[in-house]
Coordinates of C-alpha atoms in Angstrom, one line a residue:
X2 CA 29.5 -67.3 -48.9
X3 CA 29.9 -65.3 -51.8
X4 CA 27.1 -62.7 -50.6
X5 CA 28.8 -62.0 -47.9
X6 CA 31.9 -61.3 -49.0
X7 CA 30.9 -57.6 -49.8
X8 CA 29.4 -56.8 -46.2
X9 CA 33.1 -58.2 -44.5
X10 CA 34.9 -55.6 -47.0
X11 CA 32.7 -52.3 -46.4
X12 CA 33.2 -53.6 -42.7
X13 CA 36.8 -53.4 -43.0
X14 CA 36.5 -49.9 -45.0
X15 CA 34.3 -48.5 -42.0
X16 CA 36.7 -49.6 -39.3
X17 CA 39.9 -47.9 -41.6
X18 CA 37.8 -44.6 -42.0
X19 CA 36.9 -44.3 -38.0
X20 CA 40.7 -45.3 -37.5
X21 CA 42.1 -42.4 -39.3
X22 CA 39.2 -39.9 -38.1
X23 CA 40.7 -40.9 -34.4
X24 CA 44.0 -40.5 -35.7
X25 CA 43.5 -36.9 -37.3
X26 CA 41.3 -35.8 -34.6
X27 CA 44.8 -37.0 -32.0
X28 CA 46.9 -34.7 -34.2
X29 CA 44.7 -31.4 -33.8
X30 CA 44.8 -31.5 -29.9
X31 CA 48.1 -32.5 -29.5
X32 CA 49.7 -29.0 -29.8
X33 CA 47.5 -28.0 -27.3
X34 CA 47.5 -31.2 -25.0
X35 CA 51.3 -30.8 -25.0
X36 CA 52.0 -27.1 -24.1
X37 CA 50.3 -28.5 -20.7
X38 CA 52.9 -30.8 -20.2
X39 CA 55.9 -30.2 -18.4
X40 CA 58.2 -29.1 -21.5
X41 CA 60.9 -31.0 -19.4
X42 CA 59.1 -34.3 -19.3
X43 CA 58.1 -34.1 -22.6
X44 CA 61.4 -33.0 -24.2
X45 CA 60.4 -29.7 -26.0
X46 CA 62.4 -26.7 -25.4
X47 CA 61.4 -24.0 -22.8
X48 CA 59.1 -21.5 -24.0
X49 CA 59.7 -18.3 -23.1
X50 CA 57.8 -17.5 -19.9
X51 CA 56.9 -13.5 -20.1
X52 CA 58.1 -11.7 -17.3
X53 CA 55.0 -9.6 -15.1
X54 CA 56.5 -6.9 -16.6
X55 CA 55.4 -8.3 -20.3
X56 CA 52.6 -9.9 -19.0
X57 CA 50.9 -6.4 -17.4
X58 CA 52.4 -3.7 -19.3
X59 CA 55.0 -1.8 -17.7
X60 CA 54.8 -3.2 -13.9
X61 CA 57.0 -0.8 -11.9
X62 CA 59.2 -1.1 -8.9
X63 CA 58.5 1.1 -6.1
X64 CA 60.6 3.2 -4.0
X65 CA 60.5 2.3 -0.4
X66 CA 60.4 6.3 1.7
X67 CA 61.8 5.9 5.3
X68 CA 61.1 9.3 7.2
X69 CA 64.8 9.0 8.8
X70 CA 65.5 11.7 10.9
X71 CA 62.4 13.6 9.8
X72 CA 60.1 14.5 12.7
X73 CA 56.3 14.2 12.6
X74 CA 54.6 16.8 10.7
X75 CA 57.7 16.9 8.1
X76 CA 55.3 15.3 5.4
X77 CA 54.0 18.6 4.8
X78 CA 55.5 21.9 3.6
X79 CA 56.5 24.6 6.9
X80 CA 56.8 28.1 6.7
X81 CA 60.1 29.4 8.8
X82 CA 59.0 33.2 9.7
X83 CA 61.6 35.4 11.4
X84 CA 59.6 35.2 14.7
X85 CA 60.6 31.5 15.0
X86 CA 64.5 32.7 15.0
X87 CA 63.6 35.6 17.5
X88 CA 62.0 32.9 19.8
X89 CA 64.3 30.6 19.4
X90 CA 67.1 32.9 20.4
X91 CA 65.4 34.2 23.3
X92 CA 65.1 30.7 24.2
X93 CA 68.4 30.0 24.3
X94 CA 69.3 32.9 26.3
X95 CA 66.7 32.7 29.2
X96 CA 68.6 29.2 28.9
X97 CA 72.1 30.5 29.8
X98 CA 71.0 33.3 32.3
X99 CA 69.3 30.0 34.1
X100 CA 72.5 28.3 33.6
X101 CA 74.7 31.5 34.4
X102 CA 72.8 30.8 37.8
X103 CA 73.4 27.5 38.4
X104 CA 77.8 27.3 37.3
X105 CA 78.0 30.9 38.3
X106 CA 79.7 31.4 35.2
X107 CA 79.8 34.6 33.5
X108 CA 79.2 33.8 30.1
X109 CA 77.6 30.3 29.1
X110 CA 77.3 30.1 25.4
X111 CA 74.3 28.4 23.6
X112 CA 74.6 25.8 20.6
X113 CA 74.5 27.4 17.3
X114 CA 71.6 26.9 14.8
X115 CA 70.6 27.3 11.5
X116 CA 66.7 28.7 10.3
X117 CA 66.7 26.2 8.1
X118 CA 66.4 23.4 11.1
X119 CA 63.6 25.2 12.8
X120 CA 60.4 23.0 12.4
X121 CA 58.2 26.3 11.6
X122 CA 54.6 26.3 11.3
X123 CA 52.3 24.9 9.0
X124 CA 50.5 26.7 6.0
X125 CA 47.0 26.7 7.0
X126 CA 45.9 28.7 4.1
X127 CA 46.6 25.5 1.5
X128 CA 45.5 22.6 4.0
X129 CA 44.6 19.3 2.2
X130 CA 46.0 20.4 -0.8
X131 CA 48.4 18.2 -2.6
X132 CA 50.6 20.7 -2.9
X133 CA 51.9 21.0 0.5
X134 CA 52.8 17.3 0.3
X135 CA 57.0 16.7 0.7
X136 CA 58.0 16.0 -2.8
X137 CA 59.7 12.9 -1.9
X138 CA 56.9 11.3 -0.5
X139 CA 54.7 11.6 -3.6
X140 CA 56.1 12.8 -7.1
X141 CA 59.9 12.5 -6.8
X142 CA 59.7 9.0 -5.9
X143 CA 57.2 8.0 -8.6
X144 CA 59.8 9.7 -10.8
X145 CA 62.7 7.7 -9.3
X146 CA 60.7 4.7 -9.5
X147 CA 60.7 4.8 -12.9
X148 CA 64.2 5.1 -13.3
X149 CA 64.6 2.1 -10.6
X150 CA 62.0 0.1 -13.0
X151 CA 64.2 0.2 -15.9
X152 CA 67.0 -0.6 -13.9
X153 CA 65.0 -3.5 -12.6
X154 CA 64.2 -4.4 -15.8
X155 CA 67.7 -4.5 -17.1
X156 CA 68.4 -7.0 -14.0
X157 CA 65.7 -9.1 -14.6
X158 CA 66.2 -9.4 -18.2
X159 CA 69.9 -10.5 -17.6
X160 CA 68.9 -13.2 -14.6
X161 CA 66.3 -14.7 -17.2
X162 CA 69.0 -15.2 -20.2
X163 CA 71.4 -16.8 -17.5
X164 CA 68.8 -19.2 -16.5
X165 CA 67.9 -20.3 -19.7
X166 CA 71.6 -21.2 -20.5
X167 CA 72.9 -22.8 -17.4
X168 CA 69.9 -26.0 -16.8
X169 CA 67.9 -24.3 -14.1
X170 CA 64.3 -25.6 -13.4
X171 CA 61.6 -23.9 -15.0
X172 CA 60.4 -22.9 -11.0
X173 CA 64.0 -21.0 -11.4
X174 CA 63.3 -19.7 -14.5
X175 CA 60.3 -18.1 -13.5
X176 CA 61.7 -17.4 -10.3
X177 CA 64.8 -14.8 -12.2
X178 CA 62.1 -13.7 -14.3
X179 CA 60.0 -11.9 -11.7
X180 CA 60.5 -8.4 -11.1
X181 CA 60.5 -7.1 -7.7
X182 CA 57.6 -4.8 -6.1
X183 CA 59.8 -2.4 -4.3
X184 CA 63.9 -1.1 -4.6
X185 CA 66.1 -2.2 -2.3
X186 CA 67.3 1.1 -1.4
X187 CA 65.5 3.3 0.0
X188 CA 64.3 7.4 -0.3
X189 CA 64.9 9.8 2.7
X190 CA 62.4 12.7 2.6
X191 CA 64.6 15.8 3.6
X192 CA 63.8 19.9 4.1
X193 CA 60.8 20.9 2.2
X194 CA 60.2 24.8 3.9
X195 CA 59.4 28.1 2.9
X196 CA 62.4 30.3 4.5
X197 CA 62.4 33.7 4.9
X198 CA 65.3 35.6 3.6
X199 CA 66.7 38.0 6.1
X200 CA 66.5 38.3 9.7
X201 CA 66.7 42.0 9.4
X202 CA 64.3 44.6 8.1
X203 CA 61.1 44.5 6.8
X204 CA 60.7 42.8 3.4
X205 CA 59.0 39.5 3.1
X206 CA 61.2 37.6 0.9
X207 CA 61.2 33.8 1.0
X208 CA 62.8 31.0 -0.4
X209 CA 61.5 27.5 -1.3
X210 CA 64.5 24.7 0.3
X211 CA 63.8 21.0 -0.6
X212 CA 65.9 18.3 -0.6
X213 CA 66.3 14.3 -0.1
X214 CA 69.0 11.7 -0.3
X215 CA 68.6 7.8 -1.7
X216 CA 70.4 4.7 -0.9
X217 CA 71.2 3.7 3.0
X218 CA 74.9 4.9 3.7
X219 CA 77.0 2.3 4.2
X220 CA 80.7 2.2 5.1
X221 CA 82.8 4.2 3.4
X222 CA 79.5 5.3 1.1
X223 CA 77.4 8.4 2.1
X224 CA 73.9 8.2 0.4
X225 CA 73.2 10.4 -2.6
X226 CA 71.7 13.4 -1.6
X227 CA 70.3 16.3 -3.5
X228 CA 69.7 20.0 -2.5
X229 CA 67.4 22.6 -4.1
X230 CA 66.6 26.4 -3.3
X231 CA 64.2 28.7 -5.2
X232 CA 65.4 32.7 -5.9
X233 CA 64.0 34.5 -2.8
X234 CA 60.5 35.5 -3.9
X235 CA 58.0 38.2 -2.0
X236 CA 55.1 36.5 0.0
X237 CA 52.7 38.3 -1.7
X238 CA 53.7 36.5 -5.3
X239 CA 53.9 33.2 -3.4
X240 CA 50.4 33.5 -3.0
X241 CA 49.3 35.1 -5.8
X242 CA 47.0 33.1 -7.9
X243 CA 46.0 31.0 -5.6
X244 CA 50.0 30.0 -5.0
X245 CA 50.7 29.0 -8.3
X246 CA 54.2 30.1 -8.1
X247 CA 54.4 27.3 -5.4
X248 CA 53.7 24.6 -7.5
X249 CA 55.7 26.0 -10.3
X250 CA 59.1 26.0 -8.0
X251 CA 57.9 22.5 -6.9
X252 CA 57.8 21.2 -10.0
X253 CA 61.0 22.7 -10.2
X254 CA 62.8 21.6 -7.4
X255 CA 61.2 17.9 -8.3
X256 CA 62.8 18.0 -11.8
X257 CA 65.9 18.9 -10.4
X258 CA 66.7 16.0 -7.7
X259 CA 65.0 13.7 -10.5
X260 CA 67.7 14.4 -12.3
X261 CA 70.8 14.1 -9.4
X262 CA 69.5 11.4 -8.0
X263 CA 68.8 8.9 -11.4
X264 CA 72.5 9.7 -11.7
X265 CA 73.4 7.5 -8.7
X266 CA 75.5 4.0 -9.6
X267 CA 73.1 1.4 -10.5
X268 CA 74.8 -1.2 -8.2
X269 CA 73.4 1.1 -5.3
X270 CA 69.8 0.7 -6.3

């Protein structure tokens, strides 16, 4: 009996050493084991759940273009030459002498116009290039969806802290903390034409006319709009250097309804 005695205690050592080797080896995965837990069952507070915006970088919102009133071929720049005022004005007054005819009315007066609603004609010389693209459709809304990002942003940001103060689930948590794909309100593509100048004479002197509006007009609430013209400038130096002073005024006329239109009330975006 007394020879045994040793082989029961270094039992009894061997089982306390594998006990505590479980028990440390528990410890280490917990941390891990519990963050894939349900932080509500377990009783630990909410972590923070990054927003997409954290999580990828800088996601940004994007700005939904409606054509509006904008016929087909609008995407595109058009150049308004005086013969499209001479035709349209001979137009209209084959149209009264037909109507003359018809009322027997001496004088039958046509509906006034302006050149800058003629459609004009397209500028062969630049096709394909990105360039000739309506500035609303391409660079001012990536410009005016950053501005509606950080707007977004601002939103999202103020959802999440609500959330996390007044008990909602972490599904509506997550849900306050996602940020929208696309702006509510949307960008209306408007003129984007060379004009000529005068109707008389013989200079060729054009201007560059762009504009666009944001938000859907509700009642009582127009939508902001913006309206850009370049000096008039001679055809030649429009396309000099293989029309470099086009994209120069483009630029232009981009940074300058950037800059009206970022200025419209937040609670309209």
């Amino acid at each position: 009996m007394l020879m045994k005695k040793p082989r029961a205690v270094s039992r009894i050592c061997a089982i306390a050493l594998a006990i505590t080797a479980l028990s440390a080896h528990a410890e280490t995965e917990s941390p891990s084991r519990l963050a894939s837990l349900d932080p509500a069952a377990t009783g630990a507070p909410i972590a923070a759940t990054p927003t997409p915006g954290e999580a990828n970088g800088a996601q940004q919102v994007r700005l939904r273009v409606e054509k509006g009133y904008l016929k087909p071929g609008y995407e595109n720049l058009r150049v308004v030459r005086r013969d499209h005022t001479m035709n349209n004005v001979a137009g209209q007054v084959a149209l009264n002498v037909a109507l003359s005819l018809v009322t027997r009315s001496v004088v039958v007066t046509g509906s006034a116009f302006s050149k800058d609603d003629l459609a004009g004609e397209t500028l062969q010389d630049l096709k394909g290039d990105p360039v000739l693209a309506n500035p609303a459709t391409s660079d001012l809304r990536d410009a005016l969806g950053d501005v509606a990002s950080d707007i977004y942003r601002r939103r999202v940001a103020a959802a999440r802290a609500t959330a996390l103060q007044d008990g909602s689930t972490p599904e509506e948590i997550a849900e306050a903390s996602r940020m929208p794909q696309e702006a509510d309100t949307p960008l209306y593509p408007g003129q984007w034409h060379l004009v000529y100048e005068n109707l008389s004479g013989t200079d060729e002197m054009f201007r560059l006319r762009f504009g666009a509006e944001l938000g859907r007009p509700g009642f009582m609430r127009p939508p902001s709009g913006c309206a850009w013209q370049s000096e008039p400038i001679a055809w030649t130096e429009w396309q000099a250097d293989h029309w470099q002073r086009l994209r120069d005024e483009r630029a232009k006329a981009v940074a300058s309804c950037t800059k009206v239109l970022a200025g419209t009330p937040e609670k309209f975006w």
